[in-house]
Tab-separated table of C-alpha atoms in Angstrom:
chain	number	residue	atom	x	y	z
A	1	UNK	CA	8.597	9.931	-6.683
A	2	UNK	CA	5.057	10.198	-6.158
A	3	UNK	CA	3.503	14.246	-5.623
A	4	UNK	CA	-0.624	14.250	-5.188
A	5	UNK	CA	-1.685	17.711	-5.477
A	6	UNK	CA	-4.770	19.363	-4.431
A	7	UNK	CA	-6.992	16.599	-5.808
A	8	UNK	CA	-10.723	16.475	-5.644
A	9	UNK	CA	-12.477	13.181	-5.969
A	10	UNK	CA	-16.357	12.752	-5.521
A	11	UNK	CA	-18.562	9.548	-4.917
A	12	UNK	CA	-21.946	10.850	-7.097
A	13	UNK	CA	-22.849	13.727	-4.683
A	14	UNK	CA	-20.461	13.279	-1.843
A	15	UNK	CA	-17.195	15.032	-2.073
A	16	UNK	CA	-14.632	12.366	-0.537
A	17	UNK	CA	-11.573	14.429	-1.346
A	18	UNK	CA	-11.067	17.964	-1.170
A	19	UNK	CA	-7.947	18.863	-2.227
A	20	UNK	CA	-5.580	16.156	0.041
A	21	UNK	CA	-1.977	16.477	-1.364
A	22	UNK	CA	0.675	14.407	-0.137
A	23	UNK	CA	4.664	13.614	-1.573
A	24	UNK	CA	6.314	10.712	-1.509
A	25	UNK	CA	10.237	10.575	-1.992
A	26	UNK	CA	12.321	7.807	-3.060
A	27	UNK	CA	13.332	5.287	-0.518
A	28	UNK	CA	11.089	6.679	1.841
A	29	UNK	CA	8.218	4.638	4.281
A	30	UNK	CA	5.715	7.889	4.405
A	31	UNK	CA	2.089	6.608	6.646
A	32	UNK	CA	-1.140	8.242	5.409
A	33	UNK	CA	-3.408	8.170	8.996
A	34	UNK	CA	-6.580	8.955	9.470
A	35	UNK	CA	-10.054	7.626	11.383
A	36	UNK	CA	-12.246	5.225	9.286
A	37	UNK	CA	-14.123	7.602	6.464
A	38	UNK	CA	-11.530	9.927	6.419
A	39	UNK	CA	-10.117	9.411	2.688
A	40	UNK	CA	-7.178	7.554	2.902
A	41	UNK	CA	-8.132	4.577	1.071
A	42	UNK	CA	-9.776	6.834	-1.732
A	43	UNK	CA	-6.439	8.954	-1.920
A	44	UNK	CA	-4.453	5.780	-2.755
A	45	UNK	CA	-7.513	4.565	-5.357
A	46	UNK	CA	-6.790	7.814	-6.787
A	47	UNK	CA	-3.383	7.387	-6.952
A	48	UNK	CA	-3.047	3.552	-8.433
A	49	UNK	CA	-5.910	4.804	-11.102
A	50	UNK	CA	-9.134	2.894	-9.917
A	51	UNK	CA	-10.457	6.643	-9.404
A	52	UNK	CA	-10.132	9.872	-11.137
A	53	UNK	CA	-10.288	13.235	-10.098
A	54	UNK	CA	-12.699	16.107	-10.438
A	55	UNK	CA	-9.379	18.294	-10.566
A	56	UNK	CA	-5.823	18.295	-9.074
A	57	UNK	CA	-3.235	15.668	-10.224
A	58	UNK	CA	-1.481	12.945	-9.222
A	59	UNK	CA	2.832	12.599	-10.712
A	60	UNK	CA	4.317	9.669	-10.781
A	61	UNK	CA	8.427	10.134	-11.408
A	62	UNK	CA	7.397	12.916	-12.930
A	63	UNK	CA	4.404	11.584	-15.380
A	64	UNK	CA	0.979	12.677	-14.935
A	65	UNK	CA	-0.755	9.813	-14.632
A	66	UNK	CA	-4.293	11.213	-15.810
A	67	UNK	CA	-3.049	10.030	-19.482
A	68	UNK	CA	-2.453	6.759	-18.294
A	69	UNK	CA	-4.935	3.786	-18.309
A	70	UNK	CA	-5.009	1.649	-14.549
A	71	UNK	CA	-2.590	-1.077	-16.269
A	72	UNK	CA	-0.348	0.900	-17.729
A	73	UNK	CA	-0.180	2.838	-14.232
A	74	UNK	CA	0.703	-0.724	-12.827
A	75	UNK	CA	3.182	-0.929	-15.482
A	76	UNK	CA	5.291	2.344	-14.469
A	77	UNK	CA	5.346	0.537	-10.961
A	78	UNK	CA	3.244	1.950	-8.314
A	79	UNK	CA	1.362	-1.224	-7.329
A	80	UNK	CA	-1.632	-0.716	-4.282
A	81	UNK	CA	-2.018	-4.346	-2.106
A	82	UNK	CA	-6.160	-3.606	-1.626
A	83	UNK	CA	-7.622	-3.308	1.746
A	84	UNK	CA	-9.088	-6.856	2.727
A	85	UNK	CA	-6.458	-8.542	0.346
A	86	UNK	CA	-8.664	-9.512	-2.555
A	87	UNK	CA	-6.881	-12.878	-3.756
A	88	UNK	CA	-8.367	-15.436	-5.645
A	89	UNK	CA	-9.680	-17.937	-2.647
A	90	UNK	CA	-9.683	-21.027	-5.194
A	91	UNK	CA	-6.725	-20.783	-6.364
A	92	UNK	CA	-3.679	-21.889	-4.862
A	93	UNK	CA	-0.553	-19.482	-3.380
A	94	UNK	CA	1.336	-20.374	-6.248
A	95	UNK	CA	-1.115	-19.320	-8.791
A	96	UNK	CA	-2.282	-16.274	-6.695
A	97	UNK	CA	1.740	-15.132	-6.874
A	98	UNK	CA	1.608	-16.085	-10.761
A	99	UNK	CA	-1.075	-13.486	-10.973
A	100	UNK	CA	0.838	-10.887	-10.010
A	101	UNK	CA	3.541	-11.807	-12.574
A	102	UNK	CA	1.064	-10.960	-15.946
A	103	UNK	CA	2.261	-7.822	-16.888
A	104	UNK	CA	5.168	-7.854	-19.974
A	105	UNK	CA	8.082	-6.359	-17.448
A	106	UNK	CA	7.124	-8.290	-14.762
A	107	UNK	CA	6.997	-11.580	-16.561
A	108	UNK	CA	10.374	-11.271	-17.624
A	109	UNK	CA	11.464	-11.298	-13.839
A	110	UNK	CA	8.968	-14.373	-12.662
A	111	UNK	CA	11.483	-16.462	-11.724
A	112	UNK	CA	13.740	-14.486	-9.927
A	113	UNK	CA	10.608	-12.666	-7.908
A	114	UNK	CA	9.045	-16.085	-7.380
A	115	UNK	CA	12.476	-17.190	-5.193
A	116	UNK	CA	12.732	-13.706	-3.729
A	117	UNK	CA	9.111	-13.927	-2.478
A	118	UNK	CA	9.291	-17.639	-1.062
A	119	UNK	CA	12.657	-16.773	0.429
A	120	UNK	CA	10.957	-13.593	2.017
A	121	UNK	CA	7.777	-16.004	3.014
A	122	UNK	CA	9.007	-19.175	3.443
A	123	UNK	CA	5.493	-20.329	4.984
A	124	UNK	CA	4.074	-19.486	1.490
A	125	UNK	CA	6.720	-21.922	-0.406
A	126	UNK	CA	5.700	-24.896	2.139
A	127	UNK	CA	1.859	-24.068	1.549
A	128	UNK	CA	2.429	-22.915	-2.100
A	129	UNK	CA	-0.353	-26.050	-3.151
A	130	UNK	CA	-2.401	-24.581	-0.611
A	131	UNK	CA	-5.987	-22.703	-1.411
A	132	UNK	CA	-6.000	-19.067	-1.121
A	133	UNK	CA	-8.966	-19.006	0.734
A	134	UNK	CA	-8.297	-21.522	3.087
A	135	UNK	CA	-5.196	-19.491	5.159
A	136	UNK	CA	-5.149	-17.081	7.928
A	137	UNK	CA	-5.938	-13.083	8.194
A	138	UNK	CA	-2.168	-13.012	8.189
A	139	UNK	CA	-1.246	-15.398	5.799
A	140	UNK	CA	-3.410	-13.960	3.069
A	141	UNK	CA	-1.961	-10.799	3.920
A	142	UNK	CA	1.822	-12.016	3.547
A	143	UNK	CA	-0.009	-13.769	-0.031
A	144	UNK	CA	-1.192	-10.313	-1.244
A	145	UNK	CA	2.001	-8.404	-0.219
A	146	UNK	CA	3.819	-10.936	-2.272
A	147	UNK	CA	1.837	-10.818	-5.398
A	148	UNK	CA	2.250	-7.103	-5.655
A	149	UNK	CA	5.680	-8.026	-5.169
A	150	UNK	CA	5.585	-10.086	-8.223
A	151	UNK	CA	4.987	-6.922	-9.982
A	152	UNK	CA	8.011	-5.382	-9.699
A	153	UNK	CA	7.353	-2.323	-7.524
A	154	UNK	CA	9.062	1.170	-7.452
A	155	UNK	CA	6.304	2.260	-5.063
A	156	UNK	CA	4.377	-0.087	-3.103
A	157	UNK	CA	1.259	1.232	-1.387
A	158	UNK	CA	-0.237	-1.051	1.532
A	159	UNK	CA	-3.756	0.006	2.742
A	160	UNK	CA	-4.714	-1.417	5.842
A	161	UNK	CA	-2.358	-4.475	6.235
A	162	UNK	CA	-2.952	-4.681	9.764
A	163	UNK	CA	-6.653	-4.689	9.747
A	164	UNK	CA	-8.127	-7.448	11.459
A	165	UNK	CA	-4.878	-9.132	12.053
A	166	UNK	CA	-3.691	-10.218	15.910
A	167	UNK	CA	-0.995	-8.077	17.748
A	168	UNK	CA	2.158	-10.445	17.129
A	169	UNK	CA	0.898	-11.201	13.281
A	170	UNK	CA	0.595	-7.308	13.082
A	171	UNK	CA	4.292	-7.078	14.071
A	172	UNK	CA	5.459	-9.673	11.682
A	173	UNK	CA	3.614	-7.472	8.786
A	174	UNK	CA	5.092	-4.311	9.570
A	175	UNK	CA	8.831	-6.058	9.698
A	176	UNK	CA	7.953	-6.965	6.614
A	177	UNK	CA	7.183	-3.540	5.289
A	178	UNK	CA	10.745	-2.160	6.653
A	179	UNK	CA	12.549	-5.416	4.577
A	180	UNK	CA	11.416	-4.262	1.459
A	181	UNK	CA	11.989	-0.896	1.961
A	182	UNK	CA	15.488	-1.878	3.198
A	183	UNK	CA	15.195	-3.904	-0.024
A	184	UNK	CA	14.755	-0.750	-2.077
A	185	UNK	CA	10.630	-0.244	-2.517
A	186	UNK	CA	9.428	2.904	-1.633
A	187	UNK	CA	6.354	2.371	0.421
A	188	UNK	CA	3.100	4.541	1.293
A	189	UNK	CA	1.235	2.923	3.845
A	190	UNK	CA	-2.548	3.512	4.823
A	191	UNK	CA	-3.438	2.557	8.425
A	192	UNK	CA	-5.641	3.544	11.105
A	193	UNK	CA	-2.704	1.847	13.501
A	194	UNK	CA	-1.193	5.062	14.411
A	195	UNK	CA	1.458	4.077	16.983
A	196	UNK	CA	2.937	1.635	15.036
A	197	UNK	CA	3.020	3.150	11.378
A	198	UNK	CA	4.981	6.142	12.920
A	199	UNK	CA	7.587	4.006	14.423
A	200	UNK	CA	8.604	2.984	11.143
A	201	UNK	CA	7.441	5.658	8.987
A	202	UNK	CA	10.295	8.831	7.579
A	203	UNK	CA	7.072	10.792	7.510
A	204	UNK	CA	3.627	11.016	7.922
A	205	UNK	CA	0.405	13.105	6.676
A	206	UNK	CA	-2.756	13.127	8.491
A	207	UNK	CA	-6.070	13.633	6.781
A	208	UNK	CA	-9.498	14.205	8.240
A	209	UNK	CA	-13.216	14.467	6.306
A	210	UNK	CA	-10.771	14.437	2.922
A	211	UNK	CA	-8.822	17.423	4.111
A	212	UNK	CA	-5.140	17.489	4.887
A	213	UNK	CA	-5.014	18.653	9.062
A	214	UNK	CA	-1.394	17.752	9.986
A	215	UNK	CA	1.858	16.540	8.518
A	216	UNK	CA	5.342	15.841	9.411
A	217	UNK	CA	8.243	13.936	10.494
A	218	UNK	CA	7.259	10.356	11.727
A	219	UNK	CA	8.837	11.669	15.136
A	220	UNK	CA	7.657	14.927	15.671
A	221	UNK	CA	3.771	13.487	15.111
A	222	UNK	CA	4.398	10.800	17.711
A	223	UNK	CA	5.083	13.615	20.065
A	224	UNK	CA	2.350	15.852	18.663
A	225	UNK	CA	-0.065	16.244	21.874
A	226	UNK	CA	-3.039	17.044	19.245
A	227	UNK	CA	-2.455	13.436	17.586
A	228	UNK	CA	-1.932	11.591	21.107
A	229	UNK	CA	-5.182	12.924	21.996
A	230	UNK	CA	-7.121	12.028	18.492
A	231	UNK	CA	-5.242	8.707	18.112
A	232	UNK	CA	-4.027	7.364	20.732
A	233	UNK	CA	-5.977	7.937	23.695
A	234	UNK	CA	-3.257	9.829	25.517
């Protein structure tokens, strides 16, 4: 579904990327890990359009997305819920979710995402007068998960959901994640949370200084002595 190949991004004089690749098949939950710096966030910028690269490319069911512009990338379905959220703090839940609903294909379907979403979040219908910038870490989380679910996803890709979030809201998230997957979303997931994105994860790619360094199933990495050691502090 999604195939990033060999691409090289730069930030003026800093190289950021050099030549990460990564696939992503249909159906799948694949983690991209990594420490803090290490490119992940800048491979899924990449990816969703915000960034181009110096060279490689980046297919999307089979389109090269270079010759799209960033809505029309939103159009084809790969949506990105941003690190840190980024809703609209005076607006309300409702309107935040409306947001998500602007493009032509996704309009169509406002309705019937608007009652999937609240019947996902529940908490967000009861609150749905509420200001955006008046909820919890986690609630604003579940708020920007949901707008990009008003979008009409093929391919959802989460970076960082689970930053600054407490252990049990972290473990609501991540059931999340494996609903809509169940539900039929392909998802690509950033994290620095290593443990937990490979116990849900098919797959996983690690990248390091914007270099590819280790790849494989979800379970063979959680048993990879290299990556306990890195990660984990085992």
């Amino acid at each position: 579904m999604l195939t990033i190949d060999k691409i090289h991004v730069n930030y003026g004089s800093f190289q950021a990327l050099d030549g990460v690749s990564l696939t992503v098949n249909e159906g799948e939950i694949v983690a991209l890990l990594g420490s803090n710096g290490a490119g992940k966030t800048t491979t899924i910028n990449t990816a969703s359009g915000l960034l181009r690269p110096l060279s490689g490319s980046v297919l999307f069911e089979g389109q090269d997305l270079s010759k799209y512009k960033l809505h029309e990338i939103s159009s084809l379905g790969l949506i990105q819920v941003p690190e840190g959220r980024k809703l609209f703090p005076d607006m309300t839940i409702h309107e935040n979710l409306l947001v998500g609903s602007y493009a032509k294909g996704a309009r169509a379907r406002r309705a019937e995402n608007l009652d999937m979403c609240y019947s996902m979040f529940p908490k967000l219908k009861e609150r749905s007068k509420q200001l955006a910038g008046s909820l919890s870490g986690g609630e604003r989380q579940m708020v920007a998960i949901a707008r990009a679910l008003m979008q009409c996803p093929k391919l959802l890709m989460l970076d960082e959901p689970s930053l600054g979030l407490a252990p049990v809201v972290v473990e609501q998230v991540f059931e999340i994640i494996q609903s809509i997957n169940k539900m039929g979303t392909t998802i690509l997931l950033v994290e620095q949370n290593v443990q937990v994105s490979l116990e849900i994860a098919d797959r996983a790619y690690v990248i390091e200084t914007g270099k590819n360094v280790m790849e494989g199933s979800a379970k063979e990495l959680l048993s990879n002595e290299a990556l306990k050691s890195a990660y984990l502090g085992m």
